[in-house]
CSV table of C-alpha atoms in Angstrom, one decimal:
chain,number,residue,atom,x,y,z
A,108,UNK,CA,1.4,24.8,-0.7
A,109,UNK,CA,1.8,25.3,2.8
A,110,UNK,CA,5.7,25.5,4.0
A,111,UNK,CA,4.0,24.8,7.4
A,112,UNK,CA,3.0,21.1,5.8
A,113,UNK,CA,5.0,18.4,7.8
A,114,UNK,CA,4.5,15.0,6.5
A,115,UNK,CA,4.9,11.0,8.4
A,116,UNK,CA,4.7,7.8,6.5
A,117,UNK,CA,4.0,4.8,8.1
A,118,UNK,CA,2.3,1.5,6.5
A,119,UNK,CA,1.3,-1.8,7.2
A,120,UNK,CA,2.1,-4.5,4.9
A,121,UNK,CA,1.4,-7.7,4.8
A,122,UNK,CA,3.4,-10.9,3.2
A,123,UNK,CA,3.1,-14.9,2.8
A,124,UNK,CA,5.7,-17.3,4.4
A,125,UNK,CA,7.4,-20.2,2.8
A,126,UNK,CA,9.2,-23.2,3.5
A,127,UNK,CA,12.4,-24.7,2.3
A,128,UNK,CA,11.3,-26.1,-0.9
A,129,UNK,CA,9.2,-22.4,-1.7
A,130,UNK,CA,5.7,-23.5,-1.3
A,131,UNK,CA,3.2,-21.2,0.5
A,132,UNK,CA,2.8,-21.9,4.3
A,133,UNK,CA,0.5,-20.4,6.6
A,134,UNK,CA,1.5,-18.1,9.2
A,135,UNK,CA,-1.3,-18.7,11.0
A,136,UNK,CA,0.0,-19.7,14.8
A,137,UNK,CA,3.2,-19.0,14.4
A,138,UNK,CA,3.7,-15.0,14.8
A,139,UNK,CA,1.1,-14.2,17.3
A,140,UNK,CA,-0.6,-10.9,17.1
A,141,UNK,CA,-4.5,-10.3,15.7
A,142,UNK,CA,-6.0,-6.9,14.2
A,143,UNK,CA,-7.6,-5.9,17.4
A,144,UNK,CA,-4.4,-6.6,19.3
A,145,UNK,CA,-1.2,-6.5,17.1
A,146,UNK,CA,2.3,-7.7,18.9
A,147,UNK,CA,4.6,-5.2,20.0
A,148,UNK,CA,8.1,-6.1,19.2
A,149,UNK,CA,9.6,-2.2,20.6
A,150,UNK,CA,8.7,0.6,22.5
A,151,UNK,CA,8.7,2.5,19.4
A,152,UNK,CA,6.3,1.5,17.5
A,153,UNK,CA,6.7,-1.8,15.8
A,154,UNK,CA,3.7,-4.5,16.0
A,155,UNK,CA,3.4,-7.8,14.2
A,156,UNK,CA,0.2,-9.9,13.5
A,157,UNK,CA,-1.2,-12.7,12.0
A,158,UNK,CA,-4.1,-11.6,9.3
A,159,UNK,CA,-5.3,-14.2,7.3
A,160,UNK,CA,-3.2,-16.5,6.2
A,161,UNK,CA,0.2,-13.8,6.1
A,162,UNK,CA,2.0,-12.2,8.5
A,163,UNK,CA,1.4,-8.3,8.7
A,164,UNK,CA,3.4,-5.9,10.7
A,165,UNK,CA,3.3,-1.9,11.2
A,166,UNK,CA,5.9,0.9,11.5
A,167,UNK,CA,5.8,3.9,13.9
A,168,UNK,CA,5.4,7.0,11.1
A,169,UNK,CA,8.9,8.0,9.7
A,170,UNK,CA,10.2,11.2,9.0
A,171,UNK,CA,12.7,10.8,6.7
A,172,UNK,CA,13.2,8.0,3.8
A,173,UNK,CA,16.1,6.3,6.4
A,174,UNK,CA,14.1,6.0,9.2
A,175,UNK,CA,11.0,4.5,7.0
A,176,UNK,CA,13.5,1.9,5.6
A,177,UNK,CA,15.2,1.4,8.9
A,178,UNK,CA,11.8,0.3,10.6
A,179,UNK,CA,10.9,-1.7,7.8
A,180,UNK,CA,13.7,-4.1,7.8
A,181,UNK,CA,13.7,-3.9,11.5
A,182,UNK,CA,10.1,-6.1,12.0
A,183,UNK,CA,11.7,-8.1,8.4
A,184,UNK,CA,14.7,-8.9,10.0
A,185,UNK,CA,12.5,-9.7,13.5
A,186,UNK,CA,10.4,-12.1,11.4
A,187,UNK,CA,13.2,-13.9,9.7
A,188,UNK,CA,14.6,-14.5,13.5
A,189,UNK,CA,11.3,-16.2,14.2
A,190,UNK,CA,10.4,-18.2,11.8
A,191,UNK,CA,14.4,-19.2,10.7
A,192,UNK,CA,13.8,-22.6,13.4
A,193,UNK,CA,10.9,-23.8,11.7
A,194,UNK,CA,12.2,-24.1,8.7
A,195,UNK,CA,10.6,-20.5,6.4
A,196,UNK,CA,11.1,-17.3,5.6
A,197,UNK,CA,9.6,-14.4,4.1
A,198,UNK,CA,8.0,-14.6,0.5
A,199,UNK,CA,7.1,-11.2,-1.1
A,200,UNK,CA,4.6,-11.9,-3.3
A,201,UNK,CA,1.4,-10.2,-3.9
A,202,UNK,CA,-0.6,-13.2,-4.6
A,203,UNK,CA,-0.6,-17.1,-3.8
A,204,UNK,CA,-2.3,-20.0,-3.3
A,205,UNK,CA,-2.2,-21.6,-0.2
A,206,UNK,CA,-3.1,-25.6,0.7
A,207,UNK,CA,-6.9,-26.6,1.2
A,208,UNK,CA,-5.6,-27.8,4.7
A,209,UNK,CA,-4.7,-24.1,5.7
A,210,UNK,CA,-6.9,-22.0,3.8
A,211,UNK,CA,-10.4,-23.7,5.3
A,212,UNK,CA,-9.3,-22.8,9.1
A,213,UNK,CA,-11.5,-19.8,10.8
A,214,UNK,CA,-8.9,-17.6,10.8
A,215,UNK,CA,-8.0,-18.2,7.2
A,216,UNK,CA,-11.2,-17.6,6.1
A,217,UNK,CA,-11.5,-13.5,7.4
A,218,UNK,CA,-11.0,-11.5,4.7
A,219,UNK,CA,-10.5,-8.2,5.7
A,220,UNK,CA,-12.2,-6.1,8.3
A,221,UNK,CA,-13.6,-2.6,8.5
A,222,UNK,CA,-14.5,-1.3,4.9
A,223,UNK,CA,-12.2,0.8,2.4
A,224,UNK,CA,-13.1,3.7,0.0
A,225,UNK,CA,-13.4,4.7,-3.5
A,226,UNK,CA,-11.9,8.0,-3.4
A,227,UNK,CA,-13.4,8.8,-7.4
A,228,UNK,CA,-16.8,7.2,-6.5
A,229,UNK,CA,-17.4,7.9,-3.4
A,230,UNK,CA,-18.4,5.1,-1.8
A,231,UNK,CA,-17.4,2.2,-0.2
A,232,UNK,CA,-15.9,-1.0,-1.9
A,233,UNK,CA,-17.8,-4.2,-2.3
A,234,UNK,CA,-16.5,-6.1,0.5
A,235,UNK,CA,-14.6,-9.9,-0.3
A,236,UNK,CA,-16.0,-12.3,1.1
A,237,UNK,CA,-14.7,-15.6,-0.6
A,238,UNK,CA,-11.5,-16.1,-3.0
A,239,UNK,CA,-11.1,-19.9,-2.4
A,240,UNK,CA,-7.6,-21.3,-1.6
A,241,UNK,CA,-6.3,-17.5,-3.5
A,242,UNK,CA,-4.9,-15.2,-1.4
A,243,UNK,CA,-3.4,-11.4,-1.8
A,244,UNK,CA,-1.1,-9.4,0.1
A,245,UNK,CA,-1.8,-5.5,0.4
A,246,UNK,CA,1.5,-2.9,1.1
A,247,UNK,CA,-0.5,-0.5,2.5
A,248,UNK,CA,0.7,3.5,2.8
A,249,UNK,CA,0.1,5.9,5.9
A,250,UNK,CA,0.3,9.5,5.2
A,251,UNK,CA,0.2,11.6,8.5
A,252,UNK,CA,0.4,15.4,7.6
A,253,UNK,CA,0.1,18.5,9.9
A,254,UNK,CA,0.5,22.2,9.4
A,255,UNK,CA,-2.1,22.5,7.2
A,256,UNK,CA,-6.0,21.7,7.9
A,257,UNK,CA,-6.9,17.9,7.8
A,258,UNK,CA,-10.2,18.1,6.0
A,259,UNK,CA,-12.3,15.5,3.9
A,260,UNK,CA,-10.8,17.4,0.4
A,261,UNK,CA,-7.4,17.9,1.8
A,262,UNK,CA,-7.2,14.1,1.9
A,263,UNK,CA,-9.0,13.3,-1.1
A,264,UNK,CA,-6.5,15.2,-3.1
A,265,UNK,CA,-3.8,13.1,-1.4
A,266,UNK,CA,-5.4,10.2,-2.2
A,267,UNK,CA,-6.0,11.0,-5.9
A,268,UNK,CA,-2.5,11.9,-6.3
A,269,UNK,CA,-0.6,8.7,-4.8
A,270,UNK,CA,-3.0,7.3,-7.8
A,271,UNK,CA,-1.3,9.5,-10.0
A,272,UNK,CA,2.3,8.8,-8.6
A,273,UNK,CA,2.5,5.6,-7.0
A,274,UNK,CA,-0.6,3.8,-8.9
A,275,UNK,CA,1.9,4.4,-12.1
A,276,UNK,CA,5.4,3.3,-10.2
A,277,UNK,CA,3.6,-0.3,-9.0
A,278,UNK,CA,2.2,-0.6,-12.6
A,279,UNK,CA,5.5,-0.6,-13.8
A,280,UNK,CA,6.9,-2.7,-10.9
A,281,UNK,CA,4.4,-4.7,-9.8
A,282,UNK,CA,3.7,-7.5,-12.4
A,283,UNK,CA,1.2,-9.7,-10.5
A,284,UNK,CA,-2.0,-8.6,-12.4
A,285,UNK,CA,-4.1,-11.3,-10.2
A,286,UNK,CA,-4.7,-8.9,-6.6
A,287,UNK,CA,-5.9,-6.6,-8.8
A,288,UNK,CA,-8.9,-8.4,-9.8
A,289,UNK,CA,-9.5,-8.6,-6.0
A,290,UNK,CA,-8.0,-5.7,-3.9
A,291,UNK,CA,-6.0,-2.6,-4.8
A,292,UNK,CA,-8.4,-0.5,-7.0
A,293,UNK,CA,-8.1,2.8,-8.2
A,294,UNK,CA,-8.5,5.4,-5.4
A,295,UNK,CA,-8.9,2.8,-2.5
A,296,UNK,CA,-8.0,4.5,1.0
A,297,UNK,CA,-9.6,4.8,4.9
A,298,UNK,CA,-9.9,8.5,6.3
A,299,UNK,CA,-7.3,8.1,9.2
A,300,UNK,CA,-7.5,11.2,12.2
A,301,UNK,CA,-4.4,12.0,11.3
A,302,UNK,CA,-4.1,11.8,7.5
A,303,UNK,CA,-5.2,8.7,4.9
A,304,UNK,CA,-4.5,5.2,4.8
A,305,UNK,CA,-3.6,4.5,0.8
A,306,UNK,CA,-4.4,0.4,0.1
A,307,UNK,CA,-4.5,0.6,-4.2
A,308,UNK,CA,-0.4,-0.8,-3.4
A,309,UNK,CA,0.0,-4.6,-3.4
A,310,UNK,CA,3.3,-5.2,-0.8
A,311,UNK,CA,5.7,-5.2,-4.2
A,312,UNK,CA,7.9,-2.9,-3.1
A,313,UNK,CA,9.1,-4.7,0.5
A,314,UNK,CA,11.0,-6.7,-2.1
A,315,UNK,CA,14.4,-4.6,-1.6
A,316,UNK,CA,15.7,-1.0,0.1
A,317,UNK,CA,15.3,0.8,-3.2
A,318,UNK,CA,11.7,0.2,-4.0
A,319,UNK,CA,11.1,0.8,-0.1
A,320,UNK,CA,13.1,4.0,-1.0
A,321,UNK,CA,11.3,5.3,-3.9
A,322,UNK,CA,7.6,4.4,-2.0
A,323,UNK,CA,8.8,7.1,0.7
A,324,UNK,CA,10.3,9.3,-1.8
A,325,UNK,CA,7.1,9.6,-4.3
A,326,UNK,CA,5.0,9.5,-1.4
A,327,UNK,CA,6.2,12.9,0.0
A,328,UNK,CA,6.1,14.3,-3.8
A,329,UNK,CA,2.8,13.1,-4.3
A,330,UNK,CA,1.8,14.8,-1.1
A,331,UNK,CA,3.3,18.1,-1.6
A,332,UNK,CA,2.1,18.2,-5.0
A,333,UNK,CA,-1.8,17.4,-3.6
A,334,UNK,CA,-1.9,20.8,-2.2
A,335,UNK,CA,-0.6,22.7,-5.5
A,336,UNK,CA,-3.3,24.0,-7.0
A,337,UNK,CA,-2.4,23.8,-10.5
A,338,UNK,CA,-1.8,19.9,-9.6
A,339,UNK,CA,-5.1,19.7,-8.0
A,340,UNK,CA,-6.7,21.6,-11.4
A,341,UNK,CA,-4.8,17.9,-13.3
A,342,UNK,CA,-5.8,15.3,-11.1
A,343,UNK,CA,-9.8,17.0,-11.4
A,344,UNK,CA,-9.2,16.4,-15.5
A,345,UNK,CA,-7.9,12.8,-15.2
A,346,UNK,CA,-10.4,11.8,-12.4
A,347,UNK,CA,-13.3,13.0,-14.5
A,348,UNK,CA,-12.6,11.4,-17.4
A,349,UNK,CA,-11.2,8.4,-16.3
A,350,UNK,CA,-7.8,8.0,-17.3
A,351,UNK,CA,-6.1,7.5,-13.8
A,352,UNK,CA,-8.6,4.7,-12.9
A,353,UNK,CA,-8.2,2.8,-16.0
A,354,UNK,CA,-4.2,3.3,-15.3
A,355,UNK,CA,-4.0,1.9,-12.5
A,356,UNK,CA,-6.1,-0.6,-12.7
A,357,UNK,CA,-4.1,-1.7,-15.8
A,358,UNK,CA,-6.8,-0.6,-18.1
A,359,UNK,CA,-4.7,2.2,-20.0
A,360,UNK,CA,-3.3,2.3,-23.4
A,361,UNK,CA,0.5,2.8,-22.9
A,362,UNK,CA,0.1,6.2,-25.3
A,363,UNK,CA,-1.5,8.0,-22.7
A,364,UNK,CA,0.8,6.5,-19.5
A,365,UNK,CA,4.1,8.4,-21.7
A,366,UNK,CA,1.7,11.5,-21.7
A,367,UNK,CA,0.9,11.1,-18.1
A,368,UNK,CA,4.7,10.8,-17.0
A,369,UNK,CA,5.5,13.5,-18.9
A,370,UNK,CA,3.0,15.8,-17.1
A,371,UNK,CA,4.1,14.5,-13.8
A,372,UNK,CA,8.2,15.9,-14.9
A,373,UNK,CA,6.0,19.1,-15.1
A,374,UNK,CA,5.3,18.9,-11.4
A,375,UNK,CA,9.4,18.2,-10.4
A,376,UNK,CA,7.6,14.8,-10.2
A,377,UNK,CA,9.6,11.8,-12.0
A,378,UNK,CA,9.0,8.0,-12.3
A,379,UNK,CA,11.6,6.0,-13.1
């Protein structure tokens, strides 16, 4: 590897609102904001938007695991202030079902936008199109890296082992099985200029400072282990023959995740 490889994480989760009595409400005119022009809340960075039904923000890319928890809470803590007077708050979960009165508006029925990627196949994911009154809520992962060439393989290899790292850690802490049905597969990403956008992660892990924590921390392992070429040599083995898809898409006998884990500690690479 590289010691000239300098690495940024940013994301852009998304999450559902409640109200008092913890049923699902729509965010839907109440945060302002839209994909093609998010709401800057600071000079730095931070941008909220309505996507769906949820409220989704964005983070300028951190450096270190403080700053990348700092910004997170920051547009939390923003949200809270805004929505506190109508009587919600947050709700972190990674699926819900929202009321037939707010789920058959225009806006609630977008599902997504520009296509995502199957990094083992090659090709782009079917596209949703209709999940009812269901909804999911992605916690998607920026990697910006520099020092090193940003090619097609470079970021493939990244790709393929966040799978390896992270598609393990939200196995293990992530139990809603239902967005994986939907959204979230194995090896899903977008080619970004300056790196990869990872969206296999379901937004799990906004649920306290440690899991935000351990997202930055085995995000910069998995990273710096892509470019080892040993580690590269183990992803090609568990890519072609299927065992890191069928992991994290829940499909894998628990035998082989110990086995997996264990060849991760080989790598200085340890999930907890």
């Amino acid at each position: 590897m590289s010691q000239d490889l300098k690495i940024k994480i940013g994301a852009d989760p998304e999450y559902f609102l409640k109200d008092s009595k913890g049923k699902v409400k729509s965010a839907e005119g109440l945060i302002g904001g839209t994909k093609e022009t998010p709401l800057s809340i600071s000079k730095f960075g931070h941008a909220i938007q309505e996507d769906n039904v949820m409220v989704e923000f964005n983070i300028p890319p951190a450096e270190t695991k403080k700053q990348f928890v700092k910004d997170l809470n920051f547009v939390l803590d923003y949200v809270d202030d805004k929505v506190k007077p109508l009587g919600l708050s947050r709700n972190i979960i990674s699926s819900a079902v929202i009321s037939q009165e707010e789920g058959m508006t225009e806006q609630a029925l977008l599902y997504g936008c520009e296509p995502d990627f199957n990094v083992y196949k090659e090709e782009s994911n079917p596209r949703i199109t209709q999940m009812g009154l269901d909804r999911t809520a992605g916690g998607h992962v920026h990697v910006g890296y520099s020092g090193v060439q940003i090619d097609v393989a470079a970021s493939q290899y990244i790709v393929k082992a966040m799978d390896a790292v992270l598609g393990v850690f939200a196995l293990e802490n992530d139990k809603d099985t239902f967005r994986r049905k939907f959204y979230g597969k194995a090896g899903s990403f977008r080619f970004k200029p300056y790196g990869v956008e990872y969206r296999t992660l379901s937004n799990f892990w906004l649920k306290s400072d440690k899991l935000m924590g351990c997202i930055y921390d085995l995000t910069i392992k998995a990273v710096k282990a892509s470019f080892n070429p040993q580690f590269r040599d183990y992803l090609d083995e568990i890519a072609r023959n299927g065992k890191i898809e069928n992991i994290v898409n829940g499909e894998e006998d628990n035998e082989f995740i110990i086995e997996h884990k264990e060849n991760l500690e080989f790598f200085n690479i340890k999930i907890q």
